XYZ file of C-alpha atoms in Angstrom:
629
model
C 216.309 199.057 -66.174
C 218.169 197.568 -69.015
C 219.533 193.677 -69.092
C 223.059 193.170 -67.200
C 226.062 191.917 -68.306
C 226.269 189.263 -66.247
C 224.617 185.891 -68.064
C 226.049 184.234 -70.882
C 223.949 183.990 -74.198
C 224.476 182.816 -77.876
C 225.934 185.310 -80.210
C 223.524 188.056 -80.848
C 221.249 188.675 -84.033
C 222.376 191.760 -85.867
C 219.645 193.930 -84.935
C 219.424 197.859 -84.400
C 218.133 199.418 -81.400
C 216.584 202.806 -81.613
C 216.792 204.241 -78.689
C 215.159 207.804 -77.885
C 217.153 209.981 -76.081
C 215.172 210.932 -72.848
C 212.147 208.347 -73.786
C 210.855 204.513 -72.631
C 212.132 201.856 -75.074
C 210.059 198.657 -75.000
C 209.314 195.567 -76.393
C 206.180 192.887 -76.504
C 205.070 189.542 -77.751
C 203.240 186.704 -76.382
C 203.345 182.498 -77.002
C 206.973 182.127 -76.590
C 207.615 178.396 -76.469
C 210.784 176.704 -75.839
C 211.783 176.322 -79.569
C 214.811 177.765 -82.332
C 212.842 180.883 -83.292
C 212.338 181.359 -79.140
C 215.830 181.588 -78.891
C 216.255 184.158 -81.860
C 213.056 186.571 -80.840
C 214.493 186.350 -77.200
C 218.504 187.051 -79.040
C 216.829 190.275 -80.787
C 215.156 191.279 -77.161
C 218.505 191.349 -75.778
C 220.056 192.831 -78.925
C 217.037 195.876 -78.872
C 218.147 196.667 -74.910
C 214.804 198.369 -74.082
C 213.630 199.076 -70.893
C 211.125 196.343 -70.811
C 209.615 193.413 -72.312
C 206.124 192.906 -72.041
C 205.271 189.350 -72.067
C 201.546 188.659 -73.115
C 200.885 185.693 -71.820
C 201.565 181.553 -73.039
C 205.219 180.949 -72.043
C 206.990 178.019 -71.861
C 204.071 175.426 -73.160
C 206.243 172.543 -71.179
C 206.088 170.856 -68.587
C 204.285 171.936 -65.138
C 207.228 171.981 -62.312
C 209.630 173.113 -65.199
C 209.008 176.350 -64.856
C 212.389 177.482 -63.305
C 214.030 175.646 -65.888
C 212.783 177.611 -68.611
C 213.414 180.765 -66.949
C 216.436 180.106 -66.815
C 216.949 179.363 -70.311
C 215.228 182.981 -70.730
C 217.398 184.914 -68.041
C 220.258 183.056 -70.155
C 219.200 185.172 -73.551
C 218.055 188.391 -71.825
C 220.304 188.771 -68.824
C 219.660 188.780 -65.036
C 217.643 191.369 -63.919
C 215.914 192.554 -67.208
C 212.484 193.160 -67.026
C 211.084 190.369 -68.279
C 207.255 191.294 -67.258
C 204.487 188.733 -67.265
C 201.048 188.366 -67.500
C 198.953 184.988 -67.242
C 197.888 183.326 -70.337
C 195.528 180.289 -71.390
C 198.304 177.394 -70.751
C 199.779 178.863 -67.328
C 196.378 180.188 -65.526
C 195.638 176.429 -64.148
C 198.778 174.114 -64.475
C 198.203 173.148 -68.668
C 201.852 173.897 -69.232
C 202.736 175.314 -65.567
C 201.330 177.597 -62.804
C 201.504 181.494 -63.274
C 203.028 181.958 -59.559
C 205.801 179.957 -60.065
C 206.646 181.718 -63.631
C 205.774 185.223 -62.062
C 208.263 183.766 -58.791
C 211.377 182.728 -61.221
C 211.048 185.504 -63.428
C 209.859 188.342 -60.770
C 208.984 192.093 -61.599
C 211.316 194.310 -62.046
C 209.567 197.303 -62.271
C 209.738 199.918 -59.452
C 206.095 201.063 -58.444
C 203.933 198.547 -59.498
C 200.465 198.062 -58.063
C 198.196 194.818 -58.196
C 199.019 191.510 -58.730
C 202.152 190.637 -60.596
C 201.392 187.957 -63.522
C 197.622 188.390 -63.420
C 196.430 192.165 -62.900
C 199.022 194.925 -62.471
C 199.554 198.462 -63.830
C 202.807 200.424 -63.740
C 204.259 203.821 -64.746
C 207.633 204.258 -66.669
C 209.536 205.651 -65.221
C 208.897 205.414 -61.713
C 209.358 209.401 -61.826
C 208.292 211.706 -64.318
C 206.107 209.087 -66.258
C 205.945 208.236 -69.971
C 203.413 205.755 -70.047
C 201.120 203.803 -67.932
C 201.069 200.079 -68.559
C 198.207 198.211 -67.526
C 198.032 194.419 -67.518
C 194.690 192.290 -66.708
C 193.633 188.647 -67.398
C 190.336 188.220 -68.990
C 188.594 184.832 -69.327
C 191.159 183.398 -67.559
C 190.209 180.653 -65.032
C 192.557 180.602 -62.044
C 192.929 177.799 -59.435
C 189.700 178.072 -56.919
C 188.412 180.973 -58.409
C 186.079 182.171 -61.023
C 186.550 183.214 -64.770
C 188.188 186.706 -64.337
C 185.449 188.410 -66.167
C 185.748 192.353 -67.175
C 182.185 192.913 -67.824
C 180.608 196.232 -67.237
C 179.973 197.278 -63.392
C 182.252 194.327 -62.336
C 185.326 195.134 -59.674
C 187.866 193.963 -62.621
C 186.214 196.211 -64.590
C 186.597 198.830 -62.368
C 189.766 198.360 -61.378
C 190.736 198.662 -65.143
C 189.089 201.871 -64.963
C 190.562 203.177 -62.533
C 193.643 202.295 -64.059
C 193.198 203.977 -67.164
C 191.679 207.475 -65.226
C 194.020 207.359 -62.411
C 196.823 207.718 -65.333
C 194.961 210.476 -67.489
C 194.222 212.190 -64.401
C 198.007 212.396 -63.223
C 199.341 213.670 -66.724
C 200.436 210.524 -68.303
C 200.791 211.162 -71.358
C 200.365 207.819 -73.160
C 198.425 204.279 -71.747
C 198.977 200.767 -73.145
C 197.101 197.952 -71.734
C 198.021 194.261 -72.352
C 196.212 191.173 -72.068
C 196.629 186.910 -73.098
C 193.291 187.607 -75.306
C 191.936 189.398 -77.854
C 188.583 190.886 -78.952
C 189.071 191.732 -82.756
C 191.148 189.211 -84.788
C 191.496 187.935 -88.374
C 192.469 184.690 -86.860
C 191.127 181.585 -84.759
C 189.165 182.882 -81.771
C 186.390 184.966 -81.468
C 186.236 188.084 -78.631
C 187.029 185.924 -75.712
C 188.268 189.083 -73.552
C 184.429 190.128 -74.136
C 183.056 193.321 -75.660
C 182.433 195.323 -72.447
C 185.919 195.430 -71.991
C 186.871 196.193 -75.798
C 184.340 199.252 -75.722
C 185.949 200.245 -72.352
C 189.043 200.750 -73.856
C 187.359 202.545 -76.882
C 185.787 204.826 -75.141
C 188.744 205.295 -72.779
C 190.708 206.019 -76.398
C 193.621 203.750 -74.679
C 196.695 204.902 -76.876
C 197.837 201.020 -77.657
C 195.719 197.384 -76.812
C 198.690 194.592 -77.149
C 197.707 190.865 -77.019
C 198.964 187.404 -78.112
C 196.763 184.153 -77.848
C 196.437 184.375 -81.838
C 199.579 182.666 -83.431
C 199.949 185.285 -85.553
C 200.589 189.629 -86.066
C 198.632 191.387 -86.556
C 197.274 195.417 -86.486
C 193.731 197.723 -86.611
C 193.587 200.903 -87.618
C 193.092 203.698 -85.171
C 189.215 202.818 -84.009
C 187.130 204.658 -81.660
C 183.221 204.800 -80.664
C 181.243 208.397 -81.205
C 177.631 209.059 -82.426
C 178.174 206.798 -85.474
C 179.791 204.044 -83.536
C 178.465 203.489 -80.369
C 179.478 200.243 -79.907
C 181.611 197.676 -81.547
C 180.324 194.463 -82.172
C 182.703 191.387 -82.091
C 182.438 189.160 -84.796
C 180.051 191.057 -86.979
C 180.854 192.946 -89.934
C 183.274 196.032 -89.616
C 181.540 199.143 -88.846
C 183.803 201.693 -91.423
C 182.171 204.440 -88.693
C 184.449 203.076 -86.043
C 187.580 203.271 -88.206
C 188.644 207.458 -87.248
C 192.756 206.893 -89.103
C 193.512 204.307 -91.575
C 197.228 205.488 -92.226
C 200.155 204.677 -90.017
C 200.349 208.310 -88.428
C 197.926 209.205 -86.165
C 196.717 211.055 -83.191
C 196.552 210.739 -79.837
C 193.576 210.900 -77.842
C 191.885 210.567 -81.499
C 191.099 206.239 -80.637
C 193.111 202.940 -80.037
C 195.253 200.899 -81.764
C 194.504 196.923 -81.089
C 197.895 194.743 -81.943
C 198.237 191.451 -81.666
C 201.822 189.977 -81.336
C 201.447 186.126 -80.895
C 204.956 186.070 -82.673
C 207.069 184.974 -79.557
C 208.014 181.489 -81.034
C 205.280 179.249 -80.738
C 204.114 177.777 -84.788
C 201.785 180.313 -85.982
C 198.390 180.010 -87.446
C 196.680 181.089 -90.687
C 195.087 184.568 -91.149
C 191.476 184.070 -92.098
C 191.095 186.410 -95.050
C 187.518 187.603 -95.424
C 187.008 187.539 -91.848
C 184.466 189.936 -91.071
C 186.229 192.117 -89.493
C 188.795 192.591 -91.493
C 188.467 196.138 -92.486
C 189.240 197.111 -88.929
C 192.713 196.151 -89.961
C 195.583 197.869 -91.524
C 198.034 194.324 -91.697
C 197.955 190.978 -90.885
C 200.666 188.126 -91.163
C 200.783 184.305 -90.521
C 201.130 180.814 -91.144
C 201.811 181.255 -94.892
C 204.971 183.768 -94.310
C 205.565 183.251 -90.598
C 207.511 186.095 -89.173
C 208.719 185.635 -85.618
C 209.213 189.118 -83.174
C 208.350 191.578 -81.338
C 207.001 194.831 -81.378
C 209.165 197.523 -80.536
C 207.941 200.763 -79.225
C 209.759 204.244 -78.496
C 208.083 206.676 -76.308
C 208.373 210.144 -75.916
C 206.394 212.927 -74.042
C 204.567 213.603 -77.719
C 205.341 210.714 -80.095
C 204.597 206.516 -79.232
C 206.187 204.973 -82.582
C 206.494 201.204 -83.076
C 207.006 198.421 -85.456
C 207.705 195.007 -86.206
C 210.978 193.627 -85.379
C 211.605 190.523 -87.353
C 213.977 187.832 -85.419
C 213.604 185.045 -88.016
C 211.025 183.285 -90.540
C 209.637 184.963 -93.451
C 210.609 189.001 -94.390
C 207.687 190.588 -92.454
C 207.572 194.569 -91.945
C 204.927 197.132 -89.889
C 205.169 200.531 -88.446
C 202.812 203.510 -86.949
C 203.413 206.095 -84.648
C 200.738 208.327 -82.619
C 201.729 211.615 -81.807
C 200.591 214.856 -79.695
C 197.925 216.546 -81.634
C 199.494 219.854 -83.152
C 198.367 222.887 -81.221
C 194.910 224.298 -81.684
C 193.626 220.747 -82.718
C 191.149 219.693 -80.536
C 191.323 216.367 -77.924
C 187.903 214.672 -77.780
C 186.216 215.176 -74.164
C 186.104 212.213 -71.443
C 183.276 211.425 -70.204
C 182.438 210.463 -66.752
C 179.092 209.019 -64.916
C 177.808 208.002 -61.683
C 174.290 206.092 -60.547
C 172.376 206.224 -57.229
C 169.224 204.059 -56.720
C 166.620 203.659 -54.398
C 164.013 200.725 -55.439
C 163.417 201.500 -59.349
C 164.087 205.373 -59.088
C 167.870 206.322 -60.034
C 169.888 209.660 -59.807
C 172.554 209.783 -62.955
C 174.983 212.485 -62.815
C 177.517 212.929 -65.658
C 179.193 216.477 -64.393
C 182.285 215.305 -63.397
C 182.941 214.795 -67.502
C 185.676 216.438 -68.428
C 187.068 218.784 -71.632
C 190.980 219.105 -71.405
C 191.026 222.053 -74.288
C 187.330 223.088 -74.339
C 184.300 222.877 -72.409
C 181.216 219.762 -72.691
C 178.221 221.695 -73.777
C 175.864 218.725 -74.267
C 175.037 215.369 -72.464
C 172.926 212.889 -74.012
C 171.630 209.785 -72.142
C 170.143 206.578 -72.879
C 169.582 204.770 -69.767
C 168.780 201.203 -71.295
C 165.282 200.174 -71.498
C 164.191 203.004 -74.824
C 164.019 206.034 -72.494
C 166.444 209.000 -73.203
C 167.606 212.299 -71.267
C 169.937 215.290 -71.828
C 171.941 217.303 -69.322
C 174.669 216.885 -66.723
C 171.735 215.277 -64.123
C 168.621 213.415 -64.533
C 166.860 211.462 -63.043
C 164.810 208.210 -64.047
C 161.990 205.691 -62.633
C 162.388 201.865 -64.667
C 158.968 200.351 -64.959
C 160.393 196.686 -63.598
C 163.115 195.112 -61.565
C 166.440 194.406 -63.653
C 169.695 195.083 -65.076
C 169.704 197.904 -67.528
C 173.016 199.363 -68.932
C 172.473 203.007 -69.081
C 175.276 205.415 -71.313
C 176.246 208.694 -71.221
C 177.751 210.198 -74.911
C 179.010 214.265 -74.282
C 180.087 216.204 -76.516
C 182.710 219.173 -76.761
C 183.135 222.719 -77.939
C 184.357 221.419 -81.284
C 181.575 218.300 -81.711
C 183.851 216.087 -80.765
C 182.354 213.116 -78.396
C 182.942 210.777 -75.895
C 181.030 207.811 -74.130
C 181.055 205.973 -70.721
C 178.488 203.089 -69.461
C 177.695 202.057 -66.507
C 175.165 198.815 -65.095
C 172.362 199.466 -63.016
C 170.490 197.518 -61.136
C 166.965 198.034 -59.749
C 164.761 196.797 -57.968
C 161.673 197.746 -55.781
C 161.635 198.574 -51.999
C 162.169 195.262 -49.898
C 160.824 194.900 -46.353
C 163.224 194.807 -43.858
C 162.277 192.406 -40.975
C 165.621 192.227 -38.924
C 168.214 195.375 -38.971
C 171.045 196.048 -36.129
C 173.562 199.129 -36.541
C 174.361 198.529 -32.636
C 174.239 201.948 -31.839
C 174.297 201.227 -28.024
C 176.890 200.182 -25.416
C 176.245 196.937 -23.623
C 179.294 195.267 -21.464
C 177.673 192.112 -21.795
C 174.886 190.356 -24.446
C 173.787 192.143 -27.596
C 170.319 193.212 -26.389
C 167.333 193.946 -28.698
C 168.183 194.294 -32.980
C 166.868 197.595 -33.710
C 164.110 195.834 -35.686
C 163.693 192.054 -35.265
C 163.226 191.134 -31.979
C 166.263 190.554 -29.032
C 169.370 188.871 -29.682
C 169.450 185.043 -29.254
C 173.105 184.299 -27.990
C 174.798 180.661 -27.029
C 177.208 180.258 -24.320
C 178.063 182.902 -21.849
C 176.855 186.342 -22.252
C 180.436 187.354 -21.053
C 181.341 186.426 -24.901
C 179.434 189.318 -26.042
C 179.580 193.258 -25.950
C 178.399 195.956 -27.996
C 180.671 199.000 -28.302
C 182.050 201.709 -31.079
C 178.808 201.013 -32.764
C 179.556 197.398 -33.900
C 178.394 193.998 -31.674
C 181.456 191.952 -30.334
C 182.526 187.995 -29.908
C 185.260 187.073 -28.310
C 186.406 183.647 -29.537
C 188.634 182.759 -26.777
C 190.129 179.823 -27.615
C 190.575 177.163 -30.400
C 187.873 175.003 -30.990
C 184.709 177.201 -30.265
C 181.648 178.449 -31.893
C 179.691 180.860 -30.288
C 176.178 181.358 -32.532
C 173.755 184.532 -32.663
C 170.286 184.937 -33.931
C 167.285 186.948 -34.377
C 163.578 185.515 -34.122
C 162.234 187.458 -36.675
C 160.874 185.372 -39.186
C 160.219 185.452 -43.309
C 160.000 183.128 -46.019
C 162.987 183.988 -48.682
C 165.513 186.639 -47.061
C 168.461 188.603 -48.032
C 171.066 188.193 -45.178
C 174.067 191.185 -45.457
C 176.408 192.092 -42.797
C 179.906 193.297 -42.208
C 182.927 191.462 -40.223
C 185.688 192.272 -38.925
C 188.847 190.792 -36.966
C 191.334 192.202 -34.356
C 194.035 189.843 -35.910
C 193.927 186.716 -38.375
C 193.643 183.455 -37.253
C 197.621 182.277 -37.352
C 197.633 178.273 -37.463
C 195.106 175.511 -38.461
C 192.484 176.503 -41.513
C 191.028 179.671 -39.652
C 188.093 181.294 -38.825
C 184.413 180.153 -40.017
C 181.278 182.376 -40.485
C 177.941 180.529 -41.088
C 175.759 183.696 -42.209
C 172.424 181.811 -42.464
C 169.640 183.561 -43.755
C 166.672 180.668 -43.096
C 167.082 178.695 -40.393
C 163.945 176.545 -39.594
C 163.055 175.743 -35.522
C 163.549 171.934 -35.224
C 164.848 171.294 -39.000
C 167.613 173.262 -39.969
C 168.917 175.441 -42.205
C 170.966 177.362 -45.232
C 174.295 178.824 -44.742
C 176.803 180.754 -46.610
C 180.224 179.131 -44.869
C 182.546 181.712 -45.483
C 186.270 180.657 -44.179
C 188.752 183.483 -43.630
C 192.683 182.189 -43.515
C 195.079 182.841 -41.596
C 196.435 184.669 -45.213
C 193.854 186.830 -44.799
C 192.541 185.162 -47.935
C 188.752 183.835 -48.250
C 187.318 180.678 -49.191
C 183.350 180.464 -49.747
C 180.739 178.168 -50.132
C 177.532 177.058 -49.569
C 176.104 174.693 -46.769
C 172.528 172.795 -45.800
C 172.352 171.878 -41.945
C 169.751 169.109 -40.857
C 169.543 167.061 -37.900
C 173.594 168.520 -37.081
C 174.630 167.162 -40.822
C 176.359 169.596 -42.854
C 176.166 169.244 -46.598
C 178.027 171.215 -49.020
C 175.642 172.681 -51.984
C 178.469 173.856 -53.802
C 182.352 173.110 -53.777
C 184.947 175.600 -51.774
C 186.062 178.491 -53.517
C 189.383 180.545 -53.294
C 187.928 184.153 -54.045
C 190.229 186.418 -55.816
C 189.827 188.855 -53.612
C 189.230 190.735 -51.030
C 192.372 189.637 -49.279
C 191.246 190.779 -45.443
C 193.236 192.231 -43.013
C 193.149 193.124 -38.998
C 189.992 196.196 -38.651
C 188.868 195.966 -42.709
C 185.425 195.200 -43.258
C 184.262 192.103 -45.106
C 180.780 192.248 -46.438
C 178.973 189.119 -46.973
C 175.921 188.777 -48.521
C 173.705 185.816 -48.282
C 169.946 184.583 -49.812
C 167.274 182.115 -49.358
C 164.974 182.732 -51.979
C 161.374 180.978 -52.558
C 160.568 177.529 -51.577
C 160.195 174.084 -53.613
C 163.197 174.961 -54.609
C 164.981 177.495 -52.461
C 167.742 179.564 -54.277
C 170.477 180.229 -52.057
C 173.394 182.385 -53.251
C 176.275 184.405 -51.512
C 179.248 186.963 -52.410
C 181.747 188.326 -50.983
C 183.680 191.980 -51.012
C 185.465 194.077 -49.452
C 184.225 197.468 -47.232
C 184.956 200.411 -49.547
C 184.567 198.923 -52.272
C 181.817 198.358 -54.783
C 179.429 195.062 -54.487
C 179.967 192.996 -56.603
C 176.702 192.349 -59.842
C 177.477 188.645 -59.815
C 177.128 186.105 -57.443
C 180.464 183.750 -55.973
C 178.053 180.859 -55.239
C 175.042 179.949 -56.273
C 172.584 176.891 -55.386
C 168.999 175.351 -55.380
C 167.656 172.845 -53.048
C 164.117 171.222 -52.211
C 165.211 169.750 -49.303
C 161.272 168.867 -46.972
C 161.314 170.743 -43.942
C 163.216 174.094 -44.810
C 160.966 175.171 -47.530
C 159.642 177.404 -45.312
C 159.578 180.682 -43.539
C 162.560 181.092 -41.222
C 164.588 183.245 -38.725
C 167.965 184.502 -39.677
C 171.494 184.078 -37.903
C 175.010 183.552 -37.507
C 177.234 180.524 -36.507
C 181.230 180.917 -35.935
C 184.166 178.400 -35.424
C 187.854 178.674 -34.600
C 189.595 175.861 -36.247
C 191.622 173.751 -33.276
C 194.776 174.294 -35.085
C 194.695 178.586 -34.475
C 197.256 179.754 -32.229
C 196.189 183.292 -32.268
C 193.350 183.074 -30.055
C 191.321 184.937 -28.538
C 189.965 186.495 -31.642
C 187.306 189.308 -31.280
C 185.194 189.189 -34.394
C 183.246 192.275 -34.706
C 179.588 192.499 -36.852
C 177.787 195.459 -37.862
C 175.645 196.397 -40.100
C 172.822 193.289 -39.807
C 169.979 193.910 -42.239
C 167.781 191.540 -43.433
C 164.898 191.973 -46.323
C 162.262 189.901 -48.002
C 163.875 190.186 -51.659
């Protein structure tokens, strides 16, 4: 994995590598620029030679359609085929100074193994075989093209993808995890927690080995910090808990917490450190605009030991080192703790006895499920008093007192009436036949479109250019519309396929759809339509989701509303079968328009663009239901 031979570069800075025999050597910084102390830190990457450099986001801050021009200025310092490994920050997420893709395209991964999305979300082991470390990469706040603010807020699917990042590596024996990201949550600089605090106490209570970052123009380093009885939560921007601080030298522990550093040293002119920040006490060191020291942090990693420290490439004499290592035998490792939620209506099952003791045994849960009430024990079981979100957490405890903390969203809300449900349990060679509640199926066209069979309801779309349309007569006045869809193949050519999930439609006015647009990518684009008197009009703008990314036989969940009248709400998301819903909505709308503030059926129009050449399409739906929110 180490930078070839090949590419020419300015002499080289004299600068030591320390290589561990049989270990992972790696380097990181973020906001490199395209300027003279660029050139040195990226001279003292190639000097180093580590396996990896771990690039944290704001790269070239030039010119967008340049990007190939400044990667080759870097492939030029490091040599072809090093692993120069990127992840999206502030100036390359939307075309400021350049587009991710094309960065991620010119300077490409070069890690075996990786899983996710190169540049944006991505986690890795190194090696490929026999890990050393897990590195995990994600992009919060970050506003992509089309799509949403990546936010990692608790019981969101970046959330738990992180997650499952972080468990997937404890649970296969990894011994160390480092996660990386464009922003940070603590700082003694400019910004204040714009990666958000769900995601900082994730990793706290995760006790991820090392948190790099850049975004801040500056370095800088906390203690080892960690959440527990005393410190169940850190709070951005306040003033330092000293209860969160568990190691304020430069040797530490494992498993004991996590180490936040921020390395905004990659070139770019650095900024001031705020002294008397509030949060300063988190921090062991902290350097800046008034002795600007430009570099990277290097870290060697063993089976037992993760040192690092500060490699000055030019600017101001600047020094820091730390180093985590195994505990010593017979001390103990805090226990991880682990939590799942069930609901029906306001009632919800919490079970916490998958929690986990790698040198011990738990011997004591303690809940607080978020709205003052409390329980103990692996299970309970709790009834909220009204509808909402409520963000329950679980704390256990070990054989030794030592603790550990997970939380998890829930959302209740009491029993809806369903008044139009299908599971097409029945076998029909043509039409759909009666719903199971809701009345008989409403169909256009030939019946010969439609079949029911393998427990799903079937429409052939047999050419370009048609739009067969199903209903229910079942009637309510605010619904919630969610079904499942599926495709024997994509629609190759023209923009695709188009859903219409509409969850009030109004005889003789019209009515509100989700328009949900599935590519021929397998990507899908959503927003959200009024239809009167055969005029469509868009109630919010097309969005590119970041995912799910569909393909032939997976199941893609749509859920739509119509909610109250004078204004309606109408709102719709998007996911993936398999996977969890999504808390948040992708669209969201009001609209007063005369005429459909009333009660209305529910129903579902398609369309194969003219342009598809992959026709006939059968588009499968199962799993109608229908409720009065």
């Amino acid at each position: 994995m180490h930078a070839q031979a090949g590419a020419q570069a300015p002499a080289q800075p004299q600068v030591q590598a320390a290589a561990v025999a049989g270990g992972v050597h790696l380097t990181a910084a973020g906001d490199i620029g395209a300027t003279s102390n660029t050139w040195a830190v990226l001279d003292s990457v190639r000097a180093l030679d580590p396996d990896a450099m771990l690039v944290l986001g704001d790269l070239s801050y030039g010119q967008t359609g340049a990007e190939q021009a400044w990667c080759d200025q870097v492939v030029a310092r490091v040599g072809a085929g090093f692993a120069f490994q990127l992840v999206a920050g502030n100036h390359e997420m939307n075309g400021l100074n350049g587009n991710i893709n094309d960065f991620s395209a010119c300077l490409p991964n070069q890690l075996p193994g990786l899983v996710g999305t190169y540049g944006r979300e991505w986690y890795v082991d190194v090696p490929a075989q026999d890990p050393l470390v897990r590195v995990v990469m994600v992009s919060p706040a970050l506003d992509f093209p089309g799509q949403a603010r990546w936010e990692y807020t608790v019981g969101s699917p970046r959330y738990a993808w992180t997650e499952a990042a972080i468990d997937g590596a404890r649970a296969a024996g990894v011994p160390w995890v480092v996660v990386g990201m464009h922003h940070p949550c603590l700082s003694v600089g400019t910004y204040s927690c714009l990666s958000g605090s769900d995601l900082n106490d994730l990793l706290l209570s995760k006790r991820v080995d090392l948190v790099l970052s850049g975004h801040e123009h500056l370095y800088q380093r906390t203690h080892q910090l960690a959440l527990g009885a005393a410190c169940p939560t850190v709070v951005p921007g306040a003033a330092a808990d000293l209860d969160c601080v568990v190691d304020a030298d430069p040797t530490m522990v494992r498993g004991a917490g996590t180490v936040f550093a921020t390395v905004g040293t990659g070139g770019i002119q650095q900024r001031a450190v705020a002294t008397g920040d509030p949060e300063e006490p988190y921090f062991a060191t902290a350097n800046g605009l008034a002795t600007a020291s430009w570099g990277v942090l290097d870290l060697q990693v063993t089976a037992d030991e993760l040192s690092a420290r500060f490699v000055r490439a030019s600017g101001a004499t600047f020094s820091d080192a730390f180093t985590l290592r195994a505990a010593d035998p017979g001390t103990n490792a805090p226990p991880v703790a682990r939590a799942t939620v069930s609901c029906t209506g306001r009632t919800c099952a919490f079970d916490g006895s998958s929690s986990s003791d790698g040198d011990g045994t738990v011997t004591a849960w303690a809940w607080d499920l978020g709205d003052g009430a409390t329980a103990s024990g692996a299970t309970t079981t709790h009834t909220y008093a009204a509808d909402g979100s409520f963000t329950a957490r679980l704390t256990v405890t070990d054989d030794d007192g030592a603790t550990g903390t997970v939380q998890r969203v829930v959302e209740v809300a009491a029993p809806s009436a369903v008044f139009a449900a299908d599971t097409f349990t029945r076998d029909l060679a043509r039409g759909w036949g009666s719903a199971e509640t809701g009345g008989a199926w409403r169909t256009s066209g030939s019946l010969d479109l439609y079949s029911v069979a393998g427990g799903a309801g079937r429409i052939r779309l047999a050419a370009p250019g048609v739009g067969p349309d199903v209903s229910l007569p079942a009637t309510a006045s605010s619904a919630d519309l969610v079904q499942t869809f599926r495709v024997d193949k994509l629609p190759a050519g023209g923009s695709g396929l188009y859903l219409y999930p509409s969850p009030r439609r109004v005889a003789g006015v019209g009515e509100y759809r989700s328009k949900v647009q599935l590519r021929g990518d397998g990507r899908v684009v959503l927003s959200l339509v009024r239809v009167t008197g055969g005029t469509h009009t868009a109630l919010t703008a097309a969005t590119l989701l970041a995912g799910p990314v569909v393909a032939p036989g997976e199941g893609l969940l749509v859920r739509t509303q119509a909610v109250g009248t004078n204004p309606t709400t109408v709102r719709a998301r998007v996911w993936e079968a398999g996977t969890p819903e999504p808390t948040s909505w992708n669209a969201t709308a009001t609209d007063a328009t005369a005429g459909l503030q009333a009660a209305g059926s529910t129903g579902l129009n398609t369309y194969l663009s003219s342009g598809v050449t992959s026709a006939p399409i059968v588009l499968t739906l199962d799993d109608v239901r229908a409720v009065v929110p």
